[in-house]
PDB file of C-alpha atoms in Angstrom:
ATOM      1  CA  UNK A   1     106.591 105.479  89.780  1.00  0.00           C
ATOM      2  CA  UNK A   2     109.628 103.561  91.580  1.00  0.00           C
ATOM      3  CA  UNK A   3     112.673 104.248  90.259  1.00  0.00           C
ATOM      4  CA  UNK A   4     113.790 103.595  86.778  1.00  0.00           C
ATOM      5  CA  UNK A   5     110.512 101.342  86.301  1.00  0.00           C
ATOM      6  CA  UNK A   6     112.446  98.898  88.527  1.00  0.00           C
ATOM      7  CA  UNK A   7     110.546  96.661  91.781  1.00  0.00           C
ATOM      8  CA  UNK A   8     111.107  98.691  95.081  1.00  0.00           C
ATOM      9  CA  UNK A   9     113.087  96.969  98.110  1.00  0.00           C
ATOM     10  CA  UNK A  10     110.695  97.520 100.510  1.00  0.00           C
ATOM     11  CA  UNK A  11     106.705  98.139 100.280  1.00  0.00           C
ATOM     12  CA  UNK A  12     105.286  99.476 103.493  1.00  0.00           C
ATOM     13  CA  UNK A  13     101.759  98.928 103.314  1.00  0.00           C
ATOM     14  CA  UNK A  14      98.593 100.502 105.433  1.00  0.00           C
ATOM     15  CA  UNK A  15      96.818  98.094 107.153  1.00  0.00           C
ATOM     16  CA  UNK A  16      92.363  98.733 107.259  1.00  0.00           C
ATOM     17  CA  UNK A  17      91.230  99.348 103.635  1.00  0.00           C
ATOM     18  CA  UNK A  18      94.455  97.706 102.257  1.00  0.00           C
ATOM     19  CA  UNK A  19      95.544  94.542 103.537  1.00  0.00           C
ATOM     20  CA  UNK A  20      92.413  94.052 105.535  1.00  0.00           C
ATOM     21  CA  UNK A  21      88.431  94.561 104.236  1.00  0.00           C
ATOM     22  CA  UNK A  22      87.482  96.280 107.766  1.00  0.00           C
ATOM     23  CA  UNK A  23      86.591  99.861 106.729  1.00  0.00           C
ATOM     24  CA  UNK A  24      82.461  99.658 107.021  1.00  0.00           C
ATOM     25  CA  UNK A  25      82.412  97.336 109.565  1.00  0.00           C
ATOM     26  CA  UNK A  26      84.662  99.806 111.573  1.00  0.00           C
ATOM     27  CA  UNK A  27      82.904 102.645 110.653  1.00  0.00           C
ATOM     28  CA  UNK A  28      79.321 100.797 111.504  1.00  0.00           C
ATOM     29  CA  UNK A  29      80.981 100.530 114.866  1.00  0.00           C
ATOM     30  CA  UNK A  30      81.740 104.139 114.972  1.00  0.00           C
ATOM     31  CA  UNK A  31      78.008 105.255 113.642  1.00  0.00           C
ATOM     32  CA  UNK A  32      76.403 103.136 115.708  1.00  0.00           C
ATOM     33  CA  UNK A  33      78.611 104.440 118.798  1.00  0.00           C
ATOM     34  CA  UNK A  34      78.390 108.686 117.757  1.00  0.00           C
ATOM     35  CA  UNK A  35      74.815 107.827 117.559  1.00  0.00           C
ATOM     36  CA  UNK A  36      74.319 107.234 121.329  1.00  0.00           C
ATOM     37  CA  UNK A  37      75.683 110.386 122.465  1.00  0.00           C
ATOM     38  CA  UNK A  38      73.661 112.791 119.983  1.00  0.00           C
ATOM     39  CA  UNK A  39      75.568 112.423 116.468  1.00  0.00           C
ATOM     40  CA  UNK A  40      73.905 111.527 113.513  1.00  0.00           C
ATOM     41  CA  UNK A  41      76.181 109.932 111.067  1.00  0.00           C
ATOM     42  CA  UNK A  42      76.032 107.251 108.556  1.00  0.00           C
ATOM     43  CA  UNK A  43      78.812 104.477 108.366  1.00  0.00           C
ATOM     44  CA  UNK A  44      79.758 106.279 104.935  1.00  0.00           C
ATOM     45  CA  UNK A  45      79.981 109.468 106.669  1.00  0.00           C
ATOM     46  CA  UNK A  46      82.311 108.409 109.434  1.00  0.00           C
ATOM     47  CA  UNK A  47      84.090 107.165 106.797  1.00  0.00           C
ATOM     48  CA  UNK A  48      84.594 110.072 104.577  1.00  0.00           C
ATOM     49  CA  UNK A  49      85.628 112.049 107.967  1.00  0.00           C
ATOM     50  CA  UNK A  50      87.654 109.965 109.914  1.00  0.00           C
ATOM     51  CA  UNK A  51      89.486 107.617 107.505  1.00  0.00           C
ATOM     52  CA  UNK A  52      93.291 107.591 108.087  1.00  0.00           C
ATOM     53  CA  UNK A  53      93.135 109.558 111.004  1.00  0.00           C
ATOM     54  CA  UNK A  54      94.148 109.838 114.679  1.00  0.00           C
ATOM     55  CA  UNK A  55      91.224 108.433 116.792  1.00  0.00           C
ATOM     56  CA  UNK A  56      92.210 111.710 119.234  1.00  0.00           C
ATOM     57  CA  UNK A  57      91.140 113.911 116.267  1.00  0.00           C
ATOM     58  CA  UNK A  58      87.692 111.783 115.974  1.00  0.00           C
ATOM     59  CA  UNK A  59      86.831 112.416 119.042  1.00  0.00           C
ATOM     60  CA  UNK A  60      87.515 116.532 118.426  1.00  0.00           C
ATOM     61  CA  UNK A  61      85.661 116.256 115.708  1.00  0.00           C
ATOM     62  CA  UNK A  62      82.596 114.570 116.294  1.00  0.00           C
ATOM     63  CA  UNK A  63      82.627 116.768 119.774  1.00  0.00           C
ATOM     64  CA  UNK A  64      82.502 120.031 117.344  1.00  0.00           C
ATOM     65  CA  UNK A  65      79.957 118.514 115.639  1.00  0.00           C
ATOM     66  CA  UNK A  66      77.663 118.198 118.524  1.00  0.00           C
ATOM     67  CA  UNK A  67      78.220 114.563 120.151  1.00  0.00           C
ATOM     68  CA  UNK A  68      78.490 114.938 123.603  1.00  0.00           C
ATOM     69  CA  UNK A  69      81.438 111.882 124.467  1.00  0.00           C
ATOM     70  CA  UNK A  70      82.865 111.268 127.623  1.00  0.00           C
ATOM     71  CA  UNK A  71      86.712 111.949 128.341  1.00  0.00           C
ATOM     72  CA  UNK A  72      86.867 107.799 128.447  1.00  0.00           C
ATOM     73  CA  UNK A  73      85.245 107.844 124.659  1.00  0.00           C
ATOM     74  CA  UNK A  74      88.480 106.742 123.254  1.00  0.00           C
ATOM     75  CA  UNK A  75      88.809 103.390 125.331  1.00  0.00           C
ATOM     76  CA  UNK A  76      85.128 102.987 125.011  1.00  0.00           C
ATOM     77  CA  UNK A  77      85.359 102.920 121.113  1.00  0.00           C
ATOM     78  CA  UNK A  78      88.678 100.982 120.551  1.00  0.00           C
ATOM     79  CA  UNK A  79      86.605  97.970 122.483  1.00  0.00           C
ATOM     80  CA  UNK A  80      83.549  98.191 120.784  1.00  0.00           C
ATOM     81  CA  UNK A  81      85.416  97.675 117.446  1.00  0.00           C
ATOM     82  CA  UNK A  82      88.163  95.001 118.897  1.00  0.00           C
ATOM     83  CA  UNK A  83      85.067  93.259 119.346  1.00  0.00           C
ATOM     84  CA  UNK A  84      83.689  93.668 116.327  1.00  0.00           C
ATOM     85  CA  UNK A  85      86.348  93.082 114.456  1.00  0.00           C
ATOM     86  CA  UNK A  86      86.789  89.604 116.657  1.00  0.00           C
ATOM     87  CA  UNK A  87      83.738  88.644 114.757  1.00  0.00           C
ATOM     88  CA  UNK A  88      85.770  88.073 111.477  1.00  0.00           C
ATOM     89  CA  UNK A  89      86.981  90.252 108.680  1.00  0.00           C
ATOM     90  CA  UNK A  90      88.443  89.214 105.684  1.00  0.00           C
ATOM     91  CA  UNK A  91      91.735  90.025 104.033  1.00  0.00           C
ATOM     92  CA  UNK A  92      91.469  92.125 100.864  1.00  0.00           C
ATOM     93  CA  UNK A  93      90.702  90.242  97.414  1.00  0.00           C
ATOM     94  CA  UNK A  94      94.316  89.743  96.227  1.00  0.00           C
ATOM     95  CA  UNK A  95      96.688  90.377  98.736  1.00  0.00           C
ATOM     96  CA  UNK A  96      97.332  87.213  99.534  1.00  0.00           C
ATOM     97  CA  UNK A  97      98.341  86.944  95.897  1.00  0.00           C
ATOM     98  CA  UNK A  98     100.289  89.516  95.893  1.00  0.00           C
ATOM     99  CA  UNK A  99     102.332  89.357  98.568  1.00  0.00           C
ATOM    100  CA  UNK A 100     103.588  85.714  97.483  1.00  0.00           C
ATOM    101  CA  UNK A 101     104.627  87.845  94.582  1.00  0.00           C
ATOM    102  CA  UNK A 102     106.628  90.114  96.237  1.00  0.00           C
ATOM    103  CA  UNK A 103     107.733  87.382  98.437  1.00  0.00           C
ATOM    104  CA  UNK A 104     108.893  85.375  95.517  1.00  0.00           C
ATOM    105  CA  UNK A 105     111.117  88.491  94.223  1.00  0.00           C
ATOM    106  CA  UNK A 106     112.619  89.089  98.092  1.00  0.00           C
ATOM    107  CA  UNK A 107     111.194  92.834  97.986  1.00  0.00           C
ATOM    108  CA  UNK A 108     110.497  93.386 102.011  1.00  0.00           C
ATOM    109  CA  UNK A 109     107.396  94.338 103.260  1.00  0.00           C
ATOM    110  CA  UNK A 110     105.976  95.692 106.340  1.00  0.00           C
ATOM    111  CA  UNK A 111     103.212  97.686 107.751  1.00  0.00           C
ATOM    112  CA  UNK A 112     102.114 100.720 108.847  1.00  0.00           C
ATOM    113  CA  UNK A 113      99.307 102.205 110.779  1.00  0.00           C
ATOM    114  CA  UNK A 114      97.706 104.412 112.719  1.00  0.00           C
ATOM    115  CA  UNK A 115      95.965 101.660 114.571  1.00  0.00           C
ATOM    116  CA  UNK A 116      97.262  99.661 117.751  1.00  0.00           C
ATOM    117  CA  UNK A 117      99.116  96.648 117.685  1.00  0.00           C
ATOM    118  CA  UNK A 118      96.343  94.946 119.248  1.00  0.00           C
ATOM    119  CA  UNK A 119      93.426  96.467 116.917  1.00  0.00           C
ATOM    120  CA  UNK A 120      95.620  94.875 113.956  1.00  0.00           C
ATOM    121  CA  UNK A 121      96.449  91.716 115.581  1.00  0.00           C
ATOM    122  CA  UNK A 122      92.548  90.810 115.466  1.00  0.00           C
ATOM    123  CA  UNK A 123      91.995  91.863 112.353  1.00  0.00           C
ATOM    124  CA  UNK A 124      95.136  90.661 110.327  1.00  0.00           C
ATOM    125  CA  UNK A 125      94.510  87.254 112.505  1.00  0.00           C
ATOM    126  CA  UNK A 126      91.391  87.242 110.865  1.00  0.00           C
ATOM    127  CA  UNK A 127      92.787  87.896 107.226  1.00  0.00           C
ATOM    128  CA  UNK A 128      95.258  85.077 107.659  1.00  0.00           C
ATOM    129  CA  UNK A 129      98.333  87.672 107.264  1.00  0.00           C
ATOM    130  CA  UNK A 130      99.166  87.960 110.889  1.00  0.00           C
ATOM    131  CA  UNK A 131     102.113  85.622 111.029  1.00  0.00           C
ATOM    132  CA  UNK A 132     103.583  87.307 107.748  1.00  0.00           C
ATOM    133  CA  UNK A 133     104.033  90.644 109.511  1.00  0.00           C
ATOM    134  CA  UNK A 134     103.671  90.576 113.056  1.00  0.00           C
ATOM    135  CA  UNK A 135     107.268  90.878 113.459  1.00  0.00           C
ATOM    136  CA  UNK A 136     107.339  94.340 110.579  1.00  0.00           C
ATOM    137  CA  UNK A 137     104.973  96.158 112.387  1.00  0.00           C
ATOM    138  CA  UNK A 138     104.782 100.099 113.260  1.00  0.00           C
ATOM    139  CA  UNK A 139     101.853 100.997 114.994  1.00  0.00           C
ATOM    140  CA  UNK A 140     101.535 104.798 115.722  1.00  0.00           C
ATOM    141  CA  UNK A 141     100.239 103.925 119.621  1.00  0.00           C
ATOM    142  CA  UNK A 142     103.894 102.242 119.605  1.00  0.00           C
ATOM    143  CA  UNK A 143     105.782 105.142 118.241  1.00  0.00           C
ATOM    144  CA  UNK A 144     104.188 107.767 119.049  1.00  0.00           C
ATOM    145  CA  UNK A 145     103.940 109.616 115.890  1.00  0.00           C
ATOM    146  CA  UNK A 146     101.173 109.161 113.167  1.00  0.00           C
ATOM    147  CA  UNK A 147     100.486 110.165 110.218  1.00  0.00           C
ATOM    148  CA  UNK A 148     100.200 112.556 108.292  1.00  0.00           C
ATOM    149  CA  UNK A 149     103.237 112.427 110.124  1.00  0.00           C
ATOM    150  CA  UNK A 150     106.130 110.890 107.800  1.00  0.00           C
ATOM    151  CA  UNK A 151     107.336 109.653 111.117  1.00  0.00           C
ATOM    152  CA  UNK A 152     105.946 106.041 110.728  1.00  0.00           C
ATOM    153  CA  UNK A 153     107.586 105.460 107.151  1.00  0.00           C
ATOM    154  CA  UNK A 154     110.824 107.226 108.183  1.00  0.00           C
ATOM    155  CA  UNK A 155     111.099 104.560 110.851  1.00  0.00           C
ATOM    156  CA  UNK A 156     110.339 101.584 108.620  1.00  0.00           C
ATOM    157  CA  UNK A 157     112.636 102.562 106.012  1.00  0.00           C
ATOM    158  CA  UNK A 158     115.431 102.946 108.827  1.00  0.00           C
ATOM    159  CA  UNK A 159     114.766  99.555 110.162  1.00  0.00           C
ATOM    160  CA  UNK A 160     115.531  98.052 106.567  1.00  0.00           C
ATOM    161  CA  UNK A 161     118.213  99.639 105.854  1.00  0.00           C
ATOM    162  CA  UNK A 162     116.573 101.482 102.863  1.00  0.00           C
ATOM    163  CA  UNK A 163     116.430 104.827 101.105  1.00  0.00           C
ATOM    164  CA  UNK A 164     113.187 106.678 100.860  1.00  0.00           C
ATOM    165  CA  UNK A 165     113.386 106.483  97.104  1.00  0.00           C
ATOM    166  CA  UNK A 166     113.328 102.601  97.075  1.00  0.00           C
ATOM    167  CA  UNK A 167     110.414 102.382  99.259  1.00  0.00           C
ATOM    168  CA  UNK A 168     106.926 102.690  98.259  1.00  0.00           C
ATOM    169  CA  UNK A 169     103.553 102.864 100.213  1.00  0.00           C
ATOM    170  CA  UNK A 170     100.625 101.563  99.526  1.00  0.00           C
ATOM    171  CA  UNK A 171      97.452 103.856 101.362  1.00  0.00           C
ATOM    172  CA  UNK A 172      94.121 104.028 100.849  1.00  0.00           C
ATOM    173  CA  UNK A 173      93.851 107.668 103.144  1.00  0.00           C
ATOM    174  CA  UNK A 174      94.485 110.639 102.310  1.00  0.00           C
ATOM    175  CA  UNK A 175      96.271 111.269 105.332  1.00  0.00           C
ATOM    176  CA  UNK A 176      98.539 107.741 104.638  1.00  0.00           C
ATOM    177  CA  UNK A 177      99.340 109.148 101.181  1.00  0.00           C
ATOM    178  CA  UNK A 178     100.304 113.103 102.449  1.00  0.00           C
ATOM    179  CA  UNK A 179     102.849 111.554 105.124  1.00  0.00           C
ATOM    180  CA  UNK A 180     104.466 109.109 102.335  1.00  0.00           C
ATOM    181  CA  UNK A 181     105.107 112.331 100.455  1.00  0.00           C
ATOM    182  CA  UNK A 182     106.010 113.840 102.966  1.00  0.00           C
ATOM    183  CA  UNK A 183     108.962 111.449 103.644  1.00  0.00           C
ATOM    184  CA  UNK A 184     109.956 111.648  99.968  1.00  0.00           C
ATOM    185  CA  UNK A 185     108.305 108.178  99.220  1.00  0.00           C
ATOM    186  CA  UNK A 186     106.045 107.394  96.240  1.00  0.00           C
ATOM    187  CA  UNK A 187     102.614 106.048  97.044  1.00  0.00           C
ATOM    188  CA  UNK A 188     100.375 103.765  95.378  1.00  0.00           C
ATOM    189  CA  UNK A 189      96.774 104.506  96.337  1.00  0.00           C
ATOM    190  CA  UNK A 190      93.921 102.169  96.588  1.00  0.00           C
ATOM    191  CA  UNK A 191      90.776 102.820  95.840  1.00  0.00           C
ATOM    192  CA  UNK A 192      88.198 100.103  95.462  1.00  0.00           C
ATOM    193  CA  UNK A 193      84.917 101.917  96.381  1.00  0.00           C
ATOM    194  CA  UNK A 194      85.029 105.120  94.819  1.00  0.00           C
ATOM    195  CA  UNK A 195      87.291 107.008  91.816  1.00  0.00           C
ATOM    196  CA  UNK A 196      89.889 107.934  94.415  1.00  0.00           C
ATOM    197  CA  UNK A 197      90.595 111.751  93.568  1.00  0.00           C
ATOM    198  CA  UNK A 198      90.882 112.089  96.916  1.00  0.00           C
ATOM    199  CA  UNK A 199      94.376 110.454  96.940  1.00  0.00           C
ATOM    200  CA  UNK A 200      95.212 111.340  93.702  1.00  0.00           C
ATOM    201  CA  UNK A 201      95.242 115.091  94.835  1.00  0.00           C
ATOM    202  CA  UNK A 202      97.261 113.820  97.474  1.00  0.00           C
ATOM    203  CA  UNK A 203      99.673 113.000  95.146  1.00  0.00           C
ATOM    204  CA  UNK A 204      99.156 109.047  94.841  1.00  0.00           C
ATOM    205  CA  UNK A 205      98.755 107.129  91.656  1.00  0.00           C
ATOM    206  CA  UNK A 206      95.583 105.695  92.339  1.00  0.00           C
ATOM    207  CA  UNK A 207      94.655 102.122  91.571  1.00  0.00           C
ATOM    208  CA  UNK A 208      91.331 100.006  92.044  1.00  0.00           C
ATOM    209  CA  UNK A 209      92.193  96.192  91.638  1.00  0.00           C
ATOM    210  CA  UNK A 210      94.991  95.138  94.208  1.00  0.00           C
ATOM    211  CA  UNK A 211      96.245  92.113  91.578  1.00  0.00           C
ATOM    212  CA  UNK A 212      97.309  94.599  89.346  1.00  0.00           C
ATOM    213  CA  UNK A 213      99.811  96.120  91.875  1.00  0.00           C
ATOM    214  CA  UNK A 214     103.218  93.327  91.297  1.00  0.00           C
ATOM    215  CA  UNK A 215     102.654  95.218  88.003  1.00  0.00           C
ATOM    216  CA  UNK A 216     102.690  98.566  88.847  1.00  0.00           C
ATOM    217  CA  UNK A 217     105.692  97.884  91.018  1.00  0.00           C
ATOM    218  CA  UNK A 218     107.474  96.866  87.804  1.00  0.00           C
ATOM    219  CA  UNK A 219     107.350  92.864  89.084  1.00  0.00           C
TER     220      UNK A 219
END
């Protein structure tokens, strides 16, 4: 997918489902929580609806659908899973791996999410990777635009100096993968619990073992 078969110079990554395992315990939080004010809805569920998206747009949702949340929901859920995800989560099997790999080559990386800087903070603390980005991070609550919104990748690209065409995204949401193309960039998507048509109608090549990525990014 990158250019001639040849490694990218940058790989802007998402952060929960790709360089962090937090997804279900996240979306146990947010079952758990809909569940108190009238929503029924597994952690699978939540998933399905709300992955990759705005929390703003959860809470318009889930409202529709009958759950009767206070106008301080938003705060009320963003603690309830900073403390959750305090509890530990692990990093994703492989990255580690391979980001020495891309390390080792001098292909920049960075991340970005829809998240806070504080939600991934905890978690990438957690997964050991905090220290490795924590200075390449765009956080939509920072910047003000999210995605679907190319916005986020459009800024990272700027910040290194790098066309869209030699960037590439890694996303495990469909919303992730619609604002990569969106800003012209080709996008990996991962997919380790399901088939991932999903992002492959997106428009992502769709992958299921992260090791195999340095490959797949011609490395």
């Amino acid at each position: 997918m990158t250019n001639g078969n040849s490694p990218p110079a940058l790989v802007i990554f998402d952060c929960d489902g790709v360089l962090v395992d937090t997804e279900m315990a996240i979306n146990e939080v947010m079952s758990a929580n809909l569940a108190r004010y009238g929503l029924q809805l597994t952690p699978a569920a939540c998933l399905a609806l709300f992955k990759g998206g705005r929390m703003t747009d959860a809470m318009t949702q889930s409202r529709k659908m009958g759950a009767a949340l206070p106008d301080s929901w938003i705060d009320e859920i963003y603690e309830e899973m900073h403390a959750r995800l305090e509890a530990g989560v692990a990093a994703v099997e492989g990255i580690h791996e391979v980001i020495g790999r891309l390390d080792q080559r001098g292909i920049d990386l960075c991340v970005a999410s829809n998240g806070s800087e504080k939600k991934m903070s905890i978690s990438l603390g957690h997964a050991g990777l905090w220290d490795r980005f924590q200075d390449v991070l765009f956080s939509a609550h920072t910047h003000g635009v999210a995605k679907p919104d190319p916005g986020l990748f459009q800024l990272a690209a700027e910040r290194f100096g790098v066309a869209a065409g030699h960037c590439v995204v890694v996303e495990d949401s469909v919303p992730g993968v619609r604002a990569a193309r969106a800003a012209a960039m080709p996008c990996y998507g991962y997919a380790e619990h399901d088939d991932g048509k999903d992002l492959s109608v997106a428009g992502a090549e769709v992958f299921r073992n992260m090791r195999i990525l340095p490959g797949l990014l011609g490395i």
